[in-house]
N, CA and C of each residue as an Amber inpcrd file, in Angstrom:
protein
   540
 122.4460000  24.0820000  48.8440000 122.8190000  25.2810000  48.1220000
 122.7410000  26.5030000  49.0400000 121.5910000  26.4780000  49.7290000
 121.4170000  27.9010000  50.3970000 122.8230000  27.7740000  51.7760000
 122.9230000  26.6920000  52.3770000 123.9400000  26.8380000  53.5750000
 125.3010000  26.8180000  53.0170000 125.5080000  26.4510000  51.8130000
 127.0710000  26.8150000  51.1350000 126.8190000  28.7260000  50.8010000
 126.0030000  29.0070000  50.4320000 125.7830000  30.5740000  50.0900000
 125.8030000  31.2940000  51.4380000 125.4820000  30.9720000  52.4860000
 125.3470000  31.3500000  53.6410000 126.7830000  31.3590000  54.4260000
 127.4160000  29.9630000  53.9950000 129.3700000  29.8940000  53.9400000
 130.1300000  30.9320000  53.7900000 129.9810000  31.0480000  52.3980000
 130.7500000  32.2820000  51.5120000 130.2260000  33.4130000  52.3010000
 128.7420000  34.2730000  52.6030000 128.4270000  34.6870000  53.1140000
 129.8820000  35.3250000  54.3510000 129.5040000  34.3250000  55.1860000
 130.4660000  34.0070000  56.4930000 132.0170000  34.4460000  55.9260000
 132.2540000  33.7500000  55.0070000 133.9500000  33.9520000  55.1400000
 134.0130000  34.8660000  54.2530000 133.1400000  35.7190000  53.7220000
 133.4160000  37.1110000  53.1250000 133.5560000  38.1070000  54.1690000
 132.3930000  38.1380000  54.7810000 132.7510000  38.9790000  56.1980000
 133.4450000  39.1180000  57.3590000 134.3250000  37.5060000  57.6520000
 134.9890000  37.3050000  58.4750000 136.4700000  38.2190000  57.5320000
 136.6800000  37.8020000  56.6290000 137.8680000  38.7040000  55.8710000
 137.7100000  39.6780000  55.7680000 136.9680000  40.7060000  55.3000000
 136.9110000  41.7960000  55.3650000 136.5430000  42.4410000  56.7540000
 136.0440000  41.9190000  57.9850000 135.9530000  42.4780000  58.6650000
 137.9220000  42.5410000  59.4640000 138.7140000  41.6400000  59.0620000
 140.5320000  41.6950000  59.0880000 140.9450000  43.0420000  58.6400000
 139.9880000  43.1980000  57.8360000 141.2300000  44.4250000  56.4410000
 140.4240000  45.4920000  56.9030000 139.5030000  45.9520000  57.6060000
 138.8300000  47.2800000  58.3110000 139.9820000  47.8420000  59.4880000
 140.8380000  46.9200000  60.2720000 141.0880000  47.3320000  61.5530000
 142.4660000  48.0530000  61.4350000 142.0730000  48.9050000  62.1190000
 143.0110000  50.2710000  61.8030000 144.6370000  49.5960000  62.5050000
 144.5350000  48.2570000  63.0360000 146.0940000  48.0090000  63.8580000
 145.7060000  46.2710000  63.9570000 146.7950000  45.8870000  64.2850000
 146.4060000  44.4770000  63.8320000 147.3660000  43.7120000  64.4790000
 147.7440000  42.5700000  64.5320000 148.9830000  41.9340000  65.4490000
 150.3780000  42.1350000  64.7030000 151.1310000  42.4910000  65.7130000
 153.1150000  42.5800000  65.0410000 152.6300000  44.2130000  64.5520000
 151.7460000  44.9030000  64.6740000 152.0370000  46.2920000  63.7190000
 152.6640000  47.4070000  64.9240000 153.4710000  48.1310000  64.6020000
 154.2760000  49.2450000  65.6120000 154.1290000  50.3720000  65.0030000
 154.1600000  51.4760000  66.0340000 154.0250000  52.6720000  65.9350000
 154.7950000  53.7670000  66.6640000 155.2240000  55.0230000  66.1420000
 155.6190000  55.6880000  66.9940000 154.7130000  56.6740000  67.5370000
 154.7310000  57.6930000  68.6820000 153.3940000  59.0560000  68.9270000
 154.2000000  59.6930000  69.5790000 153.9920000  60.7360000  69.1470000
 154.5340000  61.8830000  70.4350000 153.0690000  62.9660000  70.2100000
 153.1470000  63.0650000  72.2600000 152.0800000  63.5710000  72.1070000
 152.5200000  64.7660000  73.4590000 151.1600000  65.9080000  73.7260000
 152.2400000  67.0240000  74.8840000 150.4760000  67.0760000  75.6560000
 150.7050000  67.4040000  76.5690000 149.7120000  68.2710000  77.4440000
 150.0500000  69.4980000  77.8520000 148.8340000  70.7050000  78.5910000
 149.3020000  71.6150000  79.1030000 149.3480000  71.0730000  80.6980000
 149.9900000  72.0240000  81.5610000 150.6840000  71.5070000  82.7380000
 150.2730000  72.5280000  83.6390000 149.3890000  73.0770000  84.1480000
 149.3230000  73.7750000  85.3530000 149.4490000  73.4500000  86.2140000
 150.3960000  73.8270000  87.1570000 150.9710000  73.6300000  88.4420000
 150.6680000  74.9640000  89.7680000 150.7710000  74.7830000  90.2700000
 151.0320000  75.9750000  91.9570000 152.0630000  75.3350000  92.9130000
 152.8820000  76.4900000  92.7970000 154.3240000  76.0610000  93.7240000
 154.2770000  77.4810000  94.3920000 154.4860000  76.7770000  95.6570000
 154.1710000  78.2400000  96.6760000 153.1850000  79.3410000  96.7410000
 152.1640000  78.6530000  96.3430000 151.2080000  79.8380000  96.1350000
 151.2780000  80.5880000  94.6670000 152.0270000  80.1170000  93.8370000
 152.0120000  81.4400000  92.8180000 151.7050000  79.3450000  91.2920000
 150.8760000  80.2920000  90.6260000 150.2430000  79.5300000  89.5940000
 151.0310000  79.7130000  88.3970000 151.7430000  78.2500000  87.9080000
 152.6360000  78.2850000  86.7530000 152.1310000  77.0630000  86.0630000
 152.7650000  77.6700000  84.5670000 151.8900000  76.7330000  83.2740000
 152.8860000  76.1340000  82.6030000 153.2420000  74.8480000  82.2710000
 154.1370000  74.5750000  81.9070000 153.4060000  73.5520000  80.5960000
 154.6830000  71.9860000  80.2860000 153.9820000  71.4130000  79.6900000
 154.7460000  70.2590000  79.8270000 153.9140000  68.6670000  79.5280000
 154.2560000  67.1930000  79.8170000 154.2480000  66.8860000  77.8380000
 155.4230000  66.1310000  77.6980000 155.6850000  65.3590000  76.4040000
 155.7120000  64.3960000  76.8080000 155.4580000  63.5560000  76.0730000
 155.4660000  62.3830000  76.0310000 155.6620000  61.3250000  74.3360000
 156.7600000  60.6590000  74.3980000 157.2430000  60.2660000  72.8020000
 157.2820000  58.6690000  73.1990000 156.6150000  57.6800000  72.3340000
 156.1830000  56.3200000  73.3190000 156.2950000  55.3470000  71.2940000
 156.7490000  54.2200000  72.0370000 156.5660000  53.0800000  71.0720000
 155.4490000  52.0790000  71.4520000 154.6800000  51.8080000  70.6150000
 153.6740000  50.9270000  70.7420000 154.2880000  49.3900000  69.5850000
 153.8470000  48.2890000  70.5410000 154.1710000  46.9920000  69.4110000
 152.3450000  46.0490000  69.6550000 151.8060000  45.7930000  69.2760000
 150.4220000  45.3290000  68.8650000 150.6660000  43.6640000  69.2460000
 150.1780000  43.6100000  70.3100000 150.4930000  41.6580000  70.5440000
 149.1910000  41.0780000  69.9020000 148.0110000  41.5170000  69.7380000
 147.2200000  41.0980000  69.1350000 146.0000000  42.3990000  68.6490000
 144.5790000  41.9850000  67.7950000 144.2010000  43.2600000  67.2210000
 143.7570000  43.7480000  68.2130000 143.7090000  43.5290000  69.4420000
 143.0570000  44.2730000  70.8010000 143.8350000  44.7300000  71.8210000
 144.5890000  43.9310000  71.7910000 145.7280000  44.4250000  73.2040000
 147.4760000  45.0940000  72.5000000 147.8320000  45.9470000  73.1770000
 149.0400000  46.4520000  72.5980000 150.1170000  46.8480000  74.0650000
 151.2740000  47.0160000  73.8420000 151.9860000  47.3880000  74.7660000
 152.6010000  48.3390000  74.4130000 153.0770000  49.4510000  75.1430000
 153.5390000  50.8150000  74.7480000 154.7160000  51.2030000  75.8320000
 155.3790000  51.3960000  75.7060000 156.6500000  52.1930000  76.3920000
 156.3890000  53.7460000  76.2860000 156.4530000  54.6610000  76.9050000
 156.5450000  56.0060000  76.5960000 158.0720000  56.1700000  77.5850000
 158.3980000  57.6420000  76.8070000 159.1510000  58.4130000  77.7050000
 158.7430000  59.8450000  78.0990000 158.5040000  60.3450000  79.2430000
 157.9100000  61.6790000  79.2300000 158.8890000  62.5250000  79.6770000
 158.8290000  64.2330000  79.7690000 159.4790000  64.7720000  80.3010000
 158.5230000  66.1080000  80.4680000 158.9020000  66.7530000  81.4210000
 157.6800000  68.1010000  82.0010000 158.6110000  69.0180000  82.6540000
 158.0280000  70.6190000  82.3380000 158.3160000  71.6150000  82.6690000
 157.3370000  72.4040000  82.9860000 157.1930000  72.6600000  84.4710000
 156.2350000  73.7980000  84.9940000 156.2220000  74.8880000  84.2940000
 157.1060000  75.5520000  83.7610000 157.2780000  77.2160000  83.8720000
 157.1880000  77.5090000  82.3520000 157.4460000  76.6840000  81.2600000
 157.6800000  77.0120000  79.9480000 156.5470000  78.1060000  79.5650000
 155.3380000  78.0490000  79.8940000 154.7950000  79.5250000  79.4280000
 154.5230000  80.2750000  80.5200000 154.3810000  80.2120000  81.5960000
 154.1860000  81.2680000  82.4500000 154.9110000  80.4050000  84.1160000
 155.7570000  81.6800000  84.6380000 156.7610000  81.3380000  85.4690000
 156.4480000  82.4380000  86.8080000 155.5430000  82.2780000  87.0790000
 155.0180000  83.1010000  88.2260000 155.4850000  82.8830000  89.9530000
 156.1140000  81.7660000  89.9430000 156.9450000  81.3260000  91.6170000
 158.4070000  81.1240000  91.4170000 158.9990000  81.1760000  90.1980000
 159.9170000  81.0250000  89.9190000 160.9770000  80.0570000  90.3570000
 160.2640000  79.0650000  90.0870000 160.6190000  77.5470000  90.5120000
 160.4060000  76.7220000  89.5810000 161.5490000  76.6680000  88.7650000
 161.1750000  75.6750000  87.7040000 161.5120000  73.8230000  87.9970000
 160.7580000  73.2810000  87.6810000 160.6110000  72.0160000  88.2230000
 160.2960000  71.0390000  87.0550000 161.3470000  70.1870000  86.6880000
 161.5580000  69.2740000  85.7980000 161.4900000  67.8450000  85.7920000
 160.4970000  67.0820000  85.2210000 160.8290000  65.3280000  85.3630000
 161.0310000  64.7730000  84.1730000 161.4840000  63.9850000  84.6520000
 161.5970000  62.4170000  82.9680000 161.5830000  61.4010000  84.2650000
 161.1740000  60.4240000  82.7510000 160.6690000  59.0630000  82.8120000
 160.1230000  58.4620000  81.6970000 160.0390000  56.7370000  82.5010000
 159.3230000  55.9010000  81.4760000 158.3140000  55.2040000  81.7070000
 157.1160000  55.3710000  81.1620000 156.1360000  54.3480000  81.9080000
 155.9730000  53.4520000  80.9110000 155.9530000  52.0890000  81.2880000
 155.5970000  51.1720000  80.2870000 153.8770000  51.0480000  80.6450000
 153.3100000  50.4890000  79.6370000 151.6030000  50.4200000  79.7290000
 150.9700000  49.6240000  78.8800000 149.8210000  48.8640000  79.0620000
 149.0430000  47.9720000  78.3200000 147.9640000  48.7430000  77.8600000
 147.4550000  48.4840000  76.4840000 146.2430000  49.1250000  75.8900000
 145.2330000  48.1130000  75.3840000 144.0410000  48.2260000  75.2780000
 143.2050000  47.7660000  75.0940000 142.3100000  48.6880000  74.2350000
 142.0930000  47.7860000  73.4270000 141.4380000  48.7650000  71.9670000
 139.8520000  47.9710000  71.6730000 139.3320000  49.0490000  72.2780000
 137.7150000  48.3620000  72.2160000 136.5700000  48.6020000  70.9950000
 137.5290000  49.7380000  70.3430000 137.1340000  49.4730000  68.8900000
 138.0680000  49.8060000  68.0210000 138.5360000  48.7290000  66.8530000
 139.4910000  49.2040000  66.1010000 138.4200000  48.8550000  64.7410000
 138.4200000  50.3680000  63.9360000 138.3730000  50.4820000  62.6440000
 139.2340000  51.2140000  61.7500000 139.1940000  51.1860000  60.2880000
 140.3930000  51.8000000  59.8290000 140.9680000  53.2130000  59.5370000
 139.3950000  53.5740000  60.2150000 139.1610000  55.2570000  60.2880000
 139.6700000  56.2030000  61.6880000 139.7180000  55.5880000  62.7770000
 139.8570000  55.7140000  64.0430000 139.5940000  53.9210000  65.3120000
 140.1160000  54.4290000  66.2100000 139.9360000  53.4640000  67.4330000
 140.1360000  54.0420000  68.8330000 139.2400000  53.3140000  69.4760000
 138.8810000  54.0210000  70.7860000 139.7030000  53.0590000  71.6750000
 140.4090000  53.1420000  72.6790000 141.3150000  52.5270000  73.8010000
 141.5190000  52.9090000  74.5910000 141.5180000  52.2540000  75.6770000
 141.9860000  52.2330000  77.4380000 143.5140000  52.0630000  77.7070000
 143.8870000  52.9520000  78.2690000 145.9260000  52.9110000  78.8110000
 145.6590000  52.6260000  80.0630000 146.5230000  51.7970000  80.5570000
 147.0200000  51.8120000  82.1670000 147.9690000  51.4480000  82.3020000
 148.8610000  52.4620000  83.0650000 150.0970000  52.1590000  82.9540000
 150.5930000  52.5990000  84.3420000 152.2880000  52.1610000  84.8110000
 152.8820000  52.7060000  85.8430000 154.4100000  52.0550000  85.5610000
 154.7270000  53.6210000  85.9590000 156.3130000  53.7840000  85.7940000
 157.0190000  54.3630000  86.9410000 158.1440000  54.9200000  85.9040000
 159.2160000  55.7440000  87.5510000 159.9810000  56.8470000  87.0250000
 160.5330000  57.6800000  87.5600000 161.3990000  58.4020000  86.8120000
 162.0410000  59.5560000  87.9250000 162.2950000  60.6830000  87.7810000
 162.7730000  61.7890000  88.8170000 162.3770000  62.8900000  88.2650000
 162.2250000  63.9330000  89.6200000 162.1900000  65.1690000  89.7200000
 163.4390000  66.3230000  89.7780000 163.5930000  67.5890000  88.8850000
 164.4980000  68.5310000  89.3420000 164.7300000  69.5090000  90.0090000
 164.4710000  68.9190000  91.4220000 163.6580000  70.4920000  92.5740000
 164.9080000  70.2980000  93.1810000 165.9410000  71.1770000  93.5310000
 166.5180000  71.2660000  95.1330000 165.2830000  72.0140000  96.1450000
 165.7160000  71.0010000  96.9980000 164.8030000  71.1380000  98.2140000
 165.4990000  71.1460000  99.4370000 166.4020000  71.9680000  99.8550000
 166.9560000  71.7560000 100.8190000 168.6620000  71.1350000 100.2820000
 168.9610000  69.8320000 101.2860000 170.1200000  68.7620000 100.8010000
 169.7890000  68.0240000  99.7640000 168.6120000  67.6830000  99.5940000
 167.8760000  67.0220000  98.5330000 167.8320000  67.6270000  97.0250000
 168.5020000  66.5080000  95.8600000 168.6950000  67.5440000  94.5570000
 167.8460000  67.5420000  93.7130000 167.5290000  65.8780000  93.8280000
 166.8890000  65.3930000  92.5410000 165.9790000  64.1430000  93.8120000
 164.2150000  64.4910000  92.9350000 163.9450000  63.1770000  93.9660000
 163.1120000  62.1830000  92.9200000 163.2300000  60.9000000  93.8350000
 162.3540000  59.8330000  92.2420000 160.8110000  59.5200000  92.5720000
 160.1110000  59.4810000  91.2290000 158.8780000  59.9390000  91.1060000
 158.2580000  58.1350000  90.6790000 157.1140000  58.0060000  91.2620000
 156.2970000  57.4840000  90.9420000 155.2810000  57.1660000  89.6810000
 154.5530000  57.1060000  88.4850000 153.3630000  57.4750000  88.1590000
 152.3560000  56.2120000  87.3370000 151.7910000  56.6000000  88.3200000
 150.7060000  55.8950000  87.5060000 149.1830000  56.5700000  86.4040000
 148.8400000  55.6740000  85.5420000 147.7720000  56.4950000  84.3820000
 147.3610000  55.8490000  84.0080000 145.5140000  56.1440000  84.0880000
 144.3890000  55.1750000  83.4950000 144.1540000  55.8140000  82.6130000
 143.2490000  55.7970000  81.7260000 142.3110000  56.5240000  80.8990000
 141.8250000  56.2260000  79.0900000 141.1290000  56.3260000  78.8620000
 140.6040000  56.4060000  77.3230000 141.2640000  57.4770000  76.3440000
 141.6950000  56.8150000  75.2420000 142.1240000  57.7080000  73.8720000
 141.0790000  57.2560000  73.0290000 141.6390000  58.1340000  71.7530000
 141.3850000  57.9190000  70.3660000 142.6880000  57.9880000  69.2220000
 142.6970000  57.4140000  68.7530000 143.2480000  57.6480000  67.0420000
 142.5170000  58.0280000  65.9560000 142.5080000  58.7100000  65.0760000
 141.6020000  59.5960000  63.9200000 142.9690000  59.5170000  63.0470000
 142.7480000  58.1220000  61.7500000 143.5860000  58.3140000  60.5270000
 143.1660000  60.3010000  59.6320000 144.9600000  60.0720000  59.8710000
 144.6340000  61.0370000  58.5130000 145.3560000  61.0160000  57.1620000
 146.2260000  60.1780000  57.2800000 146.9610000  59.7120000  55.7090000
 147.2020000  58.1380000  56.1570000 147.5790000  57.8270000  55.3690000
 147.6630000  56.1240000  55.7510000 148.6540000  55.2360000  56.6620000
 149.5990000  56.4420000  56.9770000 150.4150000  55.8350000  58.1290000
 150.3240000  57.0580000  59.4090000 149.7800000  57.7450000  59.2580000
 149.6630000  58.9710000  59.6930000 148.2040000  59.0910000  61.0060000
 148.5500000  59.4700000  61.6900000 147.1680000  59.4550000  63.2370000
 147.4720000  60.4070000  63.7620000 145.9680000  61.0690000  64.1350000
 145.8630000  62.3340000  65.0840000 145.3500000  61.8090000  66.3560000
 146.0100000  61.8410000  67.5840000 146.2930000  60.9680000  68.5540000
 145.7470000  61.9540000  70.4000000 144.4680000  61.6000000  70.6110000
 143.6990000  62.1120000  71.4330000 144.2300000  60.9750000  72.5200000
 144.6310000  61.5570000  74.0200000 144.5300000  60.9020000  75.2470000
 143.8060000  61.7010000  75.8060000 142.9630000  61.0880000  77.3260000
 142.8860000  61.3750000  78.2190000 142.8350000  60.8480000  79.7760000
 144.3630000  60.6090000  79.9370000 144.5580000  59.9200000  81.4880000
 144.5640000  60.5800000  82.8540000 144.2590000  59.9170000  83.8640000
 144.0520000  60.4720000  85.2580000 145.4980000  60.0540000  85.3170000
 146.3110000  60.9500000  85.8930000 147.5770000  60.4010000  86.1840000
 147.8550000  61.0680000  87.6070000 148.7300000  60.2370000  88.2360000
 148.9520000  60.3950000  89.7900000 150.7280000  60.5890000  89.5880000
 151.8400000  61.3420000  89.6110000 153.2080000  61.3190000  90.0650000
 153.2300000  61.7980000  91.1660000 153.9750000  60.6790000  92.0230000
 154.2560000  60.6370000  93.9910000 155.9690000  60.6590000  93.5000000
 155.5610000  61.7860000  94.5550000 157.5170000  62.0030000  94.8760000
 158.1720000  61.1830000  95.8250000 158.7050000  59.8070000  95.7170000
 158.7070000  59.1300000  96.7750000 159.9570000  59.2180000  97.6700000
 160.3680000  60.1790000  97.5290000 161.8040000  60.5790000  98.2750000
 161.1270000  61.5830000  99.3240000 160.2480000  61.9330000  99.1950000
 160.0000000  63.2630000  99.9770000 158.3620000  62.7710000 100.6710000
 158.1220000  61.7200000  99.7030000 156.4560000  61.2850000 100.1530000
 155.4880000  62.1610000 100.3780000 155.1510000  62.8150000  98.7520000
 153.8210000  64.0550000  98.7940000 154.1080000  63.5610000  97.5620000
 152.6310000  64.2880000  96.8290000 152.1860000  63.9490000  95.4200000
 153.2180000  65.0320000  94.2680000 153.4140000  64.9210000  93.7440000
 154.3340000  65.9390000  92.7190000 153.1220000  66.3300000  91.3490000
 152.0370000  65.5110000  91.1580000 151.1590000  66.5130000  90.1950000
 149.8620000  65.3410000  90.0100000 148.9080000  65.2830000  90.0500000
 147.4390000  64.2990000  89.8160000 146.9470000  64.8500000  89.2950000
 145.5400000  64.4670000  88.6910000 144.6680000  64.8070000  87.8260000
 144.5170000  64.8120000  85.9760000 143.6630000  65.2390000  85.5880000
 143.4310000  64.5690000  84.3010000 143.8230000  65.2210000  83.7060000
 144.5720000  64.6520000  82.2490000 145.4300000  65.5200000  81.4290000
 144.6670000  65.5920000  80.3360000 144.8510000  66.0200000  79.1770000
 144.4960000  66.2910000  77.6700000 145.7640000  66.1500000  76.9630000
 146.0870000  65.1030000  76.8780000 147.3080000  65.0480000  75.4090000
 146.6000000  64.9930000  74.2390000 147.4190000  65.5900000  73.7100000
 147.3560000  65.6410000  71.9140000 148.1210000  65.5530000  71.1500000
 148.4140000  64.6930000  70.2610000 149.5450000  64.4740000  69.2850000
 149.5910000  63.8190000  68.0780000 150.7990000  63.5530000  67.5950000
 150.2660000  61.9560000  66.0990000 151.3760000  61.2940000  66.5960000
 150.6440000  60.0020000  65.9230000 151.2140000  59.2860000  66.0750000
 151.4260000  58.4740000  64.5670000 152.3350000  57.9020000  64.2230000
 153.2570000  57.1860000  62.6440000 153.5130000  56.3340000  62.7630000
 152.8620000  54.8090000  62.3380000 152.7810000  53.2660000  62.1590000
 154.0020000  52.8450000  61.0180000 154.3860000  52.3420000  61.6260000
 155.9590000  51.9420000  60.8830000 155.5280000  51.0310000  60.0330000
C-alpha cells in the first residue's frame, strides 16, 4: 500500500512538474528586441541603436534554436562624427534554458552569423561582417502568450573585408517576445 501511494506520489509530480514549464518541445515564438549602441568614429562619440527580430522553434524543454535578424544604426540619437554606419544580418543560435518555469526562464545564447556594413571607405562600399554572441537572458510572462524579454550578450562584429573589429562588448537588449 505505502509504495503504490508513493507511485501516484511520483507520477503526480512528474506531470505537473510538464505543465509548470514556461516552453516545451515543437513550441515557437517570435521577439523583437533593441539595444542602445554607443559607438566612436573618429574621435567624436555617437549613440545609435541594434534591433534585433528572431524566431525561436523549441527542439526540446531545454534546448531551442533561434534565427534572428539584426540591423544597427550609430547615429539615430546622437550624430556627433557624422558618419552614419549601418549593418544587417542573421545570426542563427542555440539556447539552452537552465530554468524553465511558467513564470519566467533563465538561458544561455551562443550564436554566430554574418551580414554587412554601410561605410564607404575609400573604393570600398559595403564591407561583410562577422558576429559572434554568448550570454544569459531572461523571459518574465506577462499575459499568457506574451514575454518581457531581457538579453545580455558579449558580442564581437569583425569587419572582415577590412580586418578590424566593427563593434564588441556587452549589450543590454530589451524586448517581448509572442509564443505562437
Amino acid at each position: 500500500m505505502r509504495v503504490r501511494s508513493l507511485r501516484v506520489v511520483v507520477y503526480l509530480m512528474l506531470c505537473a512538474s510538464g505543465m509548470v514549464a514556461q516552453s516545451k518541445k515543437g513550441d515557437m515564438s517570435l521577439s523583437v528586441t533593441a539595444s542602445p549602441f554607443p559607438t566612436t568614429y573618429g574621435d567624436n562619440d555617437d549613440f545609435g541603436v541594434i534591433g534585433l527580430a528572431g524566431f525561436e522553434f523549441f527542439l526540446s524543454n531545454r534546448v531551442s534554436l533561434m534565427g534572428s535578424f539584426f540591423s544597427s544604426n550609430n547615429t539615430i540619437i546622437r550624430n556627433d562624427s557624422g558618419a552614419t554606419i549601418r549593418s544587417y544580418g542573421f545570426i542563427p543560435s542555440i539556447q539552452y534554458y537552465f530554468v524553465n518555469k511558467e513564470d519566467f526562464n533563465i538561458f544561455g545564447n551562443l550564436g554566430y552569423g554574418f551580414g554587412f556594413e554601410d561605410l564607404t571607405r575609400g573604393v570600398i562600399q559595403n564591407s561583410a561582417l562577422t558576429v559572434f554572441s554568448i550570454g544569459p537572458g531572461v523571459n518574465y510572462k506577462l499575459h499568457e502568450k506574451l514575454f518581457l524579454r531581457l538579453t545580455l550578450p558579449y558580442f564581437n562584429a569583425r569587419n572582415i573585408t577590412i580586418d578590424e573589429n566593427a563593434a564588441n562588448g556587452i549589450a543590454v537588449f530589451l524586448g517581448l517576445e509572442f509564443k505562437l
